[in-house]
CSV table of N, CA and C in Angstrom, one decimal:
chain,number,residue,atom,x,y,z
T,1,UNK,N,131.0,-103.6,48.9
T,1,UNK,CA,130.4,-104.3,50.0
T,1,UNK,C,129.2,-105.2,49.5
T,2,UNK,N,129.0,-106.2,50.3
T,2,UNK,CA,128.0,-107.1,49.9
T,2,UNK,C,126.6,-107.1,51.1
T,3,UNK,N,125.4,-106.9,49.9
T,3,UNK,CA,124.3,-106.1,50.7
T,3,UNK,C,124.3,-107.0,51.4
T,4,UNK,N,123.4,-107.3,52.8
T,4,UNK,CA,123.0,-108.4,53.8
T,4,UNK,C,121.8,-109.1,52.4
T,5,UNK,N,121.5,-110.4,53.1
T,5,UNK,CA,120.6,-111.0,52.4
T,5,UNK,C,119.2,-110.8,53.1
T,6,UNK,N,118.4,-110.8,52.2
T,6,UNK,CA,117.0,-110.2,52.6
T,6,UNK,C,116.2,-111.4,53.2
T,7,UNK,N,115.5,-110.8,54.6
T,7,UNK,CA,114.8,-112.5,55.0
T,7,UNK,C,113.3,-112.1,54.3
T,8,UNK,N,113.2,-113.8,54.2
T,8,UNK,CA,112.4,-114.2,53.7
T,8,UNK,C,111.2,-114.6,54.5
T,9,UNK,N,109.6,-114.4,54.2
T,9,UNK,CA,108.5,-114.6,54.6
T,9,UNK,C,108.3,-116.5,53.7
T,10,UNK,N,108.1,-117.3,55.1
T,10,UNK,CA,106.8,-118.4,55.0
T,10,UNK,C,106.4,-118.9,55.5
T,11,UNK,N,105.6,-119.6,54.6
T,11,UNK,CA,104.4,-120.2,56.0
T,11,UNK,C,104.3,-121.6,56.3
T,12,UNK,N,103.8,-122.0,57.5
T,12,UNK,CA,103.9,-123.7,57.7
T,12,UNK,C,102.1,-123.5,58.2
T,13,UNK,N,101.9,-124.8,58.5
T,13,UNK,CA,100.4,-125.1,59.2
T,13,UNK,C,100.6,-125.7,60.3
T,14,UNK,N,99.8,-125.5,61.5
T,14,UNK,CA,100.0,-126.4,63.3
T,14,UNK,C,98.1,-127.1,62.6
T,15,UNK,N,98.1,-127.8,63.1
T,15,UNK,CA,97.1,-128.7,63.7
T,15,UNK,C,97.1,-129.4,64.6
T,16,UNK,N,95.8,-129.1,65.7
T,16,UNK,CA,96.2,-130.0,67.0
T,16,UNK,C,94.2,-129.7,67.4
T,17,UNK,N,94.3,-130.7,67.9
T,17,UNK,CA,93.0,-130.7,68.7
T,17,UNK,C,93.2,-130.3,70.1
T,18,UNK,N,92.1,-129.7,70.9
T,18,UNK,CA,92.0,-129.8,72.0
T,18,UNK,C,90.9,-130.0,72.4
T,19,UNK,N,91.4,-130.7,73.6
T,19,UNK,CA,90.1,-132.3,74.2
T,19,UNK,C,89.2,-131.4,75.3
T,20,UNK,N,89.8,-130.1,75.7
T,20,UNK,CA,88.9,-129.4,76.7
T,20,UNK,C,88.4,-128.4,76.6
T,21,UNK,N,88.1,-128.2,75.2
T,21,UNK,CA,87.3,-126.9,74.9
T,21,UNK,C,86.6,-126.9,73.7
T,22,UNK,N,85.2,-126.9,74.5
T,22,UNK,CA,83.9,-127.4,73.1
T,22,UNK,C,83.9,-126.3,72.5
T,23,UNK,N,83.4,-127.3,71.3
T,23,UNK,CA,83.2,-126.4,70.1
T,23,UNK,C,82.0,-126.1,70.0
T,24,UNK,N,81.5,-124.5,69.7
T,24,UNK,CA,80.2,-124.2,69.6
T,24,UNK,C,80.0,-123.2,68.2
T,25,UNK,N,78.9,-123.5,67.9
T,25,UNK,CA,78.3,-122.8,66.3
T,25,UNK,C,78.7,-121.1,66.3
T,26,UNK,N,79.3,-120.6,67.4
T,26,UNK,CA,79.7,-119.3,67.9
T,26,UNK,C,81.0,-119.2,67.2
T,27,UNK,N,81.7,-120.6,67.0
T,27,UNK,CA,83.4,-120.6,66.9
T,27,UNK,C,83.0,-120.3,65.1
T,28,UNK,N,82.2,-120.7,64.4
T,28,UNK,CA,82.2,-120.5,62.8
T,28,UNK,C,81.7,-119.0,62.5
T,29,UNK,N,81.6,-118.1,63.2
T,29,UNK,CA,81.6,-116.8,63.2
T,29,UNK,C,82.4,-116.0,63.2
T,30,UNK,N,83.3,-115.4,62.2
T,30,UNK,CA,84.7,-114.7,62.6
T,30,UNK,C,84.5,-113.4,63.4
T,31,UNK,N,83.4,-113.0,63.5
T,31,UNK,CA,83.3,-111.7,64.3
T,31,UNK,C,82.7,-111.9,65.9
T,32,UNK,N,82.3,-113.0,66.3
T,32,UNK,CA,81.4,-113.5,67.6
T,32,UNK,C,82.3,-112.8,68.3
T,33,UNK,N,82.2,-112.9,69.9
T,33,UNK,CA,83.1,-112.6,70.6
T,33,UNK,C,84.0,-113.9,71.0
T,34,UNK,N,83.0,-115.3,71.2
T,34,UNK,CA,84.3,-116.0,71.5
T,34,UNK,C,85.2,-116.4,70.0
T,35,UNK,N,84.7,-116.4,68.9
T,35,UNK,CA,85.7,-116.6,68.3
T,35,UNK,C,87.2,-115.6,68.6
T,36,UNK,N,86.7,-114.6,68.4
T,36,UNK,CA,87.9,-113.4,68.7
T,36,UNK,C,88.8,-113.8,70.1
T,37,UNK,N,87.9,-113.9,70.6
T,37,UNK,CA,88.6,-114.5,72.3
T,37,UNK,C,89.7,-115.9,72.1
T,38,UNK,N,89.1,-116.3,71.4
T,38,UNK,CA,89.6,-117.6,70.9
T,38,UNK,C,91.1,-117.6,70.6
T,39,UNK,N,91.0,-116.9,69.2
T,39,UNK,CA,92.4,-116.6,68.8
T,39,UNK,C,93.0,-115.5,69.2
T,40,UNK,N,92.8,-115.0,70.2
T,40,UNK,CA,93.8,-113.8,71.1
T,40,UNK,C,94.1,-114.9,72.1
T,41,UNK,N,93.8,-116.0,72.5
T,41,UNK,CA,93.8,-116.9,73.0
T,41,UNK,C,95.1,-118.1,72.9
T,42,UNK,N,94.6,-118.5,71.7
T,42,UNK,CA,95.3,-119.4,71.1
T,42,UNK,C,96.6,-118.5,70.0
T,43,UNK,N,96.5,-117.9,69.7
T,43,UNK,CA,97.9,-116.9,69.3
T,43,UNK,C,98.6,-116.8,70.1
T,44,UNK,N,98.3,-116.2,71.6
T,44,UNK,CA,99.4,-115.8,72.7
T,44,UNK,C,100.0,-117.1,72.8
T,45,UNK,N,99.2,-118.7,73.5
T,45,UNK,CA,99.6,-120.0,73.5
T,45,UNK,C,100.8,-120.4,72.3
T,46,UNK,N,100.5,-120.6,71.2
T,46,UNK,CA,100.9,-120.8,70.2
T,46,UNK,C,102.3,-120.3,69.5
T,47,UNK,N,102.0,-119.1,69.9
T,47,UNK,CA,103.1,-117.7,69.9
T,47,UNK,C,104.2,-118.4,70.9
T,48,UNK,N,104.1,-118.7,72.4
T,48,UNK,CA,104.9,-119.2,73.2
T,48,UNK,C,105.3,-120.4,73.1
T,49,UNK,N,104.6,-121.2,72.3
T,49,UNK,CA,105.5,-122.6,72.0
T,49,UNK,C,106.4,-122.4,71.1
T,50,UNK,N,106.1,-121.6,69.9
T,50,UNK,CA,106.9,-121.8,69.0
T,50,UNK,C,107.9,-120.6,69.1
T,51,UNK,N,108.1,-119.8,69.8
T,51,UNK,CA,109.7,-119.0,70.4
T,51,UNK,C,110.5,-119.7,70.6
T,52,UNK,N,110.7,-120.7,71.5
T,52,UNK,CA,111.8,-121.6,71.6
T,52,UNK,C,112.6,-122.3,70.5
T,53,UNK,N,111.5,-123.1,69.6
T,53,UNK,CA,112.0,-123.8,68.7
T,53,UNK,C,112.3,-122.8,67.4
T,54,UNK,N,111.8,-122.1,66.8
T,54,UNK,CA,112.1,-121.6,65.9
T,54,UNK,C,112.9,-120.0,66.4
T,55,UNK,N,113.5,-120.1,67.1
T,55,UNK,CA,114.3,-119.2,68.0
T,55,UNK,C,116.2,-119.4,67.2
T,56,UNK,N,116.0,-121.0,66.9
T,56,UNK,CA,117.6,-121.4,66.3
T,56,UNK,C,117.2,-121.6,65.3
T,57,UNK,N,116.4,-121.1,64.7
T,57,UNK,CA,116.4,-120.6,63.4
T,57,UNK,C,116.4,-119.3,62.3
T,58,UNK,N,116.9,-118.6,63.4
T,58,UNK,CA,117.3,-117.1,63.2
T,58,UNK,C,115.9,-116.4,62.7
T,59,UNK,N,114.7,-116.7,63.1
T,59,UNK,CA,113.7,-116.0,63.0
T,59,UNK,C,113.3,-114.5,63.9
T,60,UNK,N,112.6,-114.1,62.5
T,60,UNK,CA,112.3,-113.1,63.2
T,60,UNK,C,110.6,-112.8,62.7
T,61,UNK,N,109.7,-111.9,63.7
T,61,UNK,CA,108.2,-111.3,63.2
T,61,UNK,C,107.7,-113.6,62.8
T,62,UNK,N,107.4,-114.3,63.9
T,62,UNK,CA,106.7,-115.0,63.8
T,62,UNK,C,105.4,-115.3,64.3
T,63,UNK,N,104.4,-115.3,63.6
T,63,UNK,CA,102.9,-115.3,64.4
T,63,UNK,C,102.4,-116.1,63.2
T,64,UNK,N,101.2,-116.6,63.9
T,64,UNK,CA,100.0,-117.9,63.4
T,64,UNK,C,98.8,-116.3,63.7
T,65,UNK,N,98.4,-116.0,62.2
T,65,UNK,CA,97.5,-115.3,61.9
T,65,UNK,C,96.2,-115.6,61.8
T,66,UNK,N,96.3,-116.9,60.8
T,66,UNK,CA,95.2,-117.6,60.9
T,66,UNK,C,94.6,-118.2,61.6
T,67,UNK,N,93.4,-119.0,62.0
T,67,UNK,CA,93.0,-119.7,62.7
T,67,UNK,C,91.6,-120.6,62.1
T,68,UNK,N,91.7,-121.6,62.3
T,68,UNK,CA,90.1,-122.1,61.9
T,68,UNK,C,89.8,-123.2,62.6
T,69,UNK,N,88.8,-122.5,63.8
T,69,UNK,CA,88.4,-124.0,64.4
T,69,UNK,C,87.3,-125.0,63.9
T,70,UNK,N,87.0,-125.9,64.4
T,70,UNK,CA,86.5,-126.9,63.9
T,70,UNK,C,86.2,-127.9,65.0
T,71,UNK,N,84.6,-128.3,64.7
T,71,UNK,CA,84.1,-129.5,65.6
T,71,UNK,C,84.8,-130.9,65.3
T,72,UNK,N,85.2,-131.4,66.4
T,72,UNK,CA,86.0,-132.7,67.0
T,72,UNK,C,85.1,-133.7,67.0
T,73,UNK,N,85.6,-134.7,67.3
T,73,UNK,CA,85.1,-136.0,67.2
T,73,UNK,C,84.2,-136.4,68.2
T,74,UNK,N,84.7,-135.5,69.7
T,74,UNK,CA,83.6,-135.7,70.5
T,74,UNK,C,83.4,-134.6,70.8
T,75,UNK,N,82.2,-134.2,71.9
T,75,UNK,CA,81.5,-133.0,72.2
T,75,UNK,C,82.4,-131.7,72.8
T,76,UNK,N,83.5,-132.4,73.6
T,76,UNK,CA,84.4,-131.4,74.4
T,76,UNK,C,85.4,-131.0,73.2
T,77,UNK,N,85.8,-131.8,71.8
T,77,UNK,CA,87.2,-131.5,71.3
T,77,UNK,C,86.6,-130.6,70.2
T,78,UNK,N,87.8,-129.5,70.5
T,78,UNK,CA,87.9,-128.0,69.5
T,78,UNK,C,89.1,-128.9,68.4
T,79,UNK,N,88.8,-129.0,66.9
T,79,UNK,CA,90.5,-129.2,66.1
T,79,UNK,C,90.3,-127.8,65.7
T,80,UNK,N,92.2,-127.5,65.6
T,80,UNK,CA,92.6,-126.2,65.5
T,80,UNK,C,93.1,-126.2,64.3
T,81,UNK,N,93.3,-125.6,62.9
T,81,UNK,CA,94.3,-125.4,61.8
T,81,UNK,C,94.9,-124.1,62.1
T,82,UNK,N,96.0,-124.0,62.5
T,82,UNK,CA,96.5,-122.4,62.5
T,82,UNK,C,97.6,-122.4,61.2
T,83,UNK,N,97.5,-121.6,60.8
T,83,UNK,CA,98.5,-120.6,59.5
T,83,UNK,C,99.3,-119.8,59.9
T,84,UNK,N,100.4,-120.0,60.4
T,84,UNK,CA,101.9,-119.4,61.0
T,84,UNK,C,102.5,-118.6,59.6
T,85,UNK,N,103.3,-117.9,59.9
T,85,UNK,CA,104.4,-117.7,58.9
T,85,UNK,C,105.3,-117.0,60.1
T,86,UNK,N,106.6,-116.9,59.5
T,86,UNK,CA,108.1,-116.2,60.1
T,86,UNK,C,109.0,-115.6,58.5
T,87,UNK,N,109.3,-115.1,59.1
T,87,UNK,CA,110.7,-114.6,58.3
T,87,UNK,C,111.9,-115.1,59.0
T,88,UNK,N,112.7,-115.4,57.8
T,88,UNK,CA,113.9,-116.0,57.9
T,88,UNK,C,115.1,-115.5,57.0
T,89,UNK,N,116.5,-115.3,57.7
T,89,UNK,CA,117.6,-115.2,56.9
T,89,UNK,C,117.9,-116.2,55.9
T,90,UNK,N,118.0,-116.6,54.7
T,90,UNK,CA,118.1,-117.9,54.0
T,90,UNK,C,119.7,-118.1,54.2
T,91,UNK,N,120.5,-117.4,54.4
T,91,UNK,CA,122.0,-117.5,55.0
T,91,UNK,C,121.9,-118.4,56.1
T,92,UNK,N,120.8,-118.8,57.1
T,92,UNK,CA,121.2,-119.1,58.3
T,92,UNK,C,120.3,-120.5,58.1
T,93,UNK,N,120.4,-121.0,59.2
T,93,UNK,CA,119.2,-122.2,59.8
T,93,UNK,C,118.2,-122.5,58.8
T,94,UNK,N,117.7,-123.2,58.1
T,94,UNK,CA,116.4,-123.7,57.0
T,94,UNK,C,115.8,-124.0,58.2
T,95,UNK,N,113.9,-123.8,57.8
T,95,UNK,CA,113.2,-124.4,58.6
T,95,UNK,C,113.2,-126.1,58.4
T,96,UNK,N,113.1,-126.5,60.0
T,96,UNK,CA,113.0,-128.2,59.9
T,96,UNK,C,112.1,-128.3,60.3
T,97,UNK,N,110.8,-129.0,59.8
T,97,UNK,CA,109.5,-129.3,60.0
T,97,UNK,C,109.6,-130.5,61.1
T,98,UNK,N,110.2,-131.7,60.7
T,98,UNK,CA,110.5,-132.6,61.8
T,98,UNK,C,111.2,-131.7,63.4
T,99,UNK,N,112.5,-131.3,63.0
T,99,UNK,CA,112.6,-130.7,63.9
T,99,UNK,C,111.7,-130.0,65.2
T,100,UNK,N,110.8,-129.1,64.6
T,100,UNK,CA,109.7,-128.0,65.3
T,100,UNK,C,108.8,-129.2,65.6
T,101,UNK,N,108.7,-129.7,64.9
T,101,UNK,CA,107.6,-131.1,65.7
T,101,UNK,C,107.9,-131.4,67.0
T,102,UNK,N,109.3,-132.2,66.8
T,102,UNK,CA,109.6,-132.9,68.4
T,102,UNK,C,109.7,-132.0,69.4
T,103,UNK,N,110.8,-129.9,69.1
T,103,UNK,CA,110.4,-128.9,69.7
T,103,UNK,C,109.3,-129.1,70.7
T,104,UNK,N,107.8,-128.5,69.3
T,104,UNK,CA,106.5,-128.2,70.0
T,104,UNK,C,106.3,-129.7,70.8
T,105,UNK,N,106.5,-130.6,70.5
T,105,UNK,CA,105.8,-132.0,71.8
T,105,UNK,C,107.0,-131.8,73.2
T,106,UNK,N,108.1,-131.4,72.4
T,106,UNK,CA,108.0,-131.3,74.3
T,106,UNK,C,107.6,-130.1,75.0
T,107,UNK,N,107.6,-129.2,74.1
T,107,UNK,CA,107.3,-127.8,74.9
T,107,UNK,C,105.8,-128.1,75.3
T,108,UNK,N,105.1,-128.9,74.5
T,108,UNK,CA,103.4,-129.0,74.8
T,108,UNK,C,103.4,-130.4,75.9
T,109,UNK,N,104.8,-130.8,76.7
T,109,UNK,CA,104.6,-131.8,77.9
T,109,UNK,C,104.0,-132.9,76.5
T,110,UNK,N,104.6,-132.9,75.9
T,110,UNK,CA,104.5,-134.7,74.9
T,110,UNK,C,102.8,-134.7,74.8
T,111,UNK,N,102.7,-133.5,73.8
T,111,UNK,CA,101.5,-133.2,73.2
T,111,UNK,C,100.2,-133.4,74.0
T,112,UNK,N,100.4,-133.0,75.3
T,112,UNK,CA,99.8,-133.0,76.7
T,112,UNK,C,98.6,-132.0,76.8
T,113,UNK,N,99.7,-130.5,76.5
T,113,UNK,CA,99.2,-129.6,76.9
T,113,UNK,C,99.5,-128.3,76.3
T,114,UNK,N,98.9,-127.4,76.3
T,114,UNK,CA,98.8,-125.9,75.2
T,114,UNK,C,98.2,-124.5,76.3
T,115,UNK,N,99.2,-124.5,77.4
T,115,UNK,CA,98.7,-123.4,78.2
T,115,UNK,C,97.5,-124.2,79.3
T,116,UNK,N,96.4,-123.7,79.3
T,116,UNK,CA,95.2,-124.7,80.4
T,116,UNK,C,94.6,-125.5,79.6
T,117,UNK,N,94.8,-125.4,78.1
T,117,UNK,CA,94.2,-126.4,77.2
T,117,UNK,C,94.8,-128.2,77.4
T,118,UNK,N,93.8,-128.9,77.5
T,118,UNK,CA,94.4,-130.3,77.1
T,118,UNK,C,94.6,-130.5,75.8
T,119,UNK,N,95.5,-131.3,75.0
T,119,UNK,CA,95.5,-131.8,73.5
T,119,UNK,C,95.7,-133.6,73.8
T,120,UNK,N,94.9,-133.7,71.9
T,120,UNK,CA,94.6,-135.1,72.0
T,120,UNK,C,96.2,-135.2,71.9
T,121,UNK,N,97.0,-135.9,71.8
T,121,UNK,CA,98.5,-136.7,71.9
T,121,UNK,C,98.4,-137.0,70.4
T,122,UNK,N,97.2,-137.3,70.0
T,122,UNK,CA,97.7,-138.1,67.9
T,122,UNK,C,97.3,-136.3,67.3
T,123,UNK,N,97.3,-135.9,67.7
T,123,UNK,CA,96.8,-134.5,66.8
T,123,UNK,C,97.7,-133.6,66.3
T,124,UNK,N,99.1,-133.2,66.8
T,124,UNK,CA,99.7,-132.4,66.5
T,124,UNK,C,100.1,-132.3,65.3
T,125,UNK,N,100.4,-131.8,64.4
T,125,UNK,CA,100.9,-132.1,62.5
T,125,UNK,C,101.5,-131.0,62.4
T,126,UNK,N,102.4,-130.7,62.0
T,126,UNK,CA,103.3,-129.9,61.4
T,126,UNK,C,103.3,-129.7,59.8
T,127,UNK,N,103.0,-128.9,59.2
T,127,UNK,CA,103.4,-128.8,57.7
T,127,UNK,C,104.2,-127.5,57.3
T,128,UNK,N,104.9,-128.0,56.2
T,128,UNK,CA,105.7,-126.7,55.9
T,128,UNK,C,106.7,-126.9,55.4
């Protein structure tokens, strides 16, 4: 018999700004409370866009663990770097970075929107 093939752990990066939620010297504190708020926040969001798309990609155990926010260009905009990873069967589906791109803009209403968050429209980036 031939064993199953073992999935494999990796990781991609999201980057996306949002235009309606200021950044304050509270967010560079990994223990504050709104940092913590933040990414139980932005995980749950994040978490729900990316079920759909990487859903045909025979994933499984996908979460954005990381998070690091960052002051924006103007006073309202939060930029987000999240650090995702998934496990994947290498028998099935490769991840497609272009692919999950166009996914996440429509799932985000054409890089609109992230749950009650607004996002800039040029901010979304995919790496991986």
């Amino acid at each position: 018999t031939t064993a199953a093939p073992k999935a494999i752990s990796r990781n991609f990066t999201l980057n996306f700004t949002l235009t309606n939620f200021g950044y304050s010297a509270d967010l560079d504190a990994p223990n504050s409370r709104r940092f913590l708020s933040t990414v139980k926040v932005m995980n749950h969001y994040v978490s729900l866009a990316l079920l759909g798309p990487l859903l045909g990609l025979a994933v499984s155990q996908r979460t954005c663990v990381t998070f690091f926010p960052r002051s924006g260009r103007r006073r309202d905009d939060t930029k987000v770097d999240a650090v995702c990873s998934y496990k994947d069967n290498a028998t099935l589906a490769r991840f497609d970075r272009e692919k999950l791109y166009q996914e996440l803009s429509t799932m985000t209403n054409n890089v609109t929107k992230l749950g009650h968050y607004s996002l800039d429209r040029s901010s979304l980036y995919v790496d991986g």
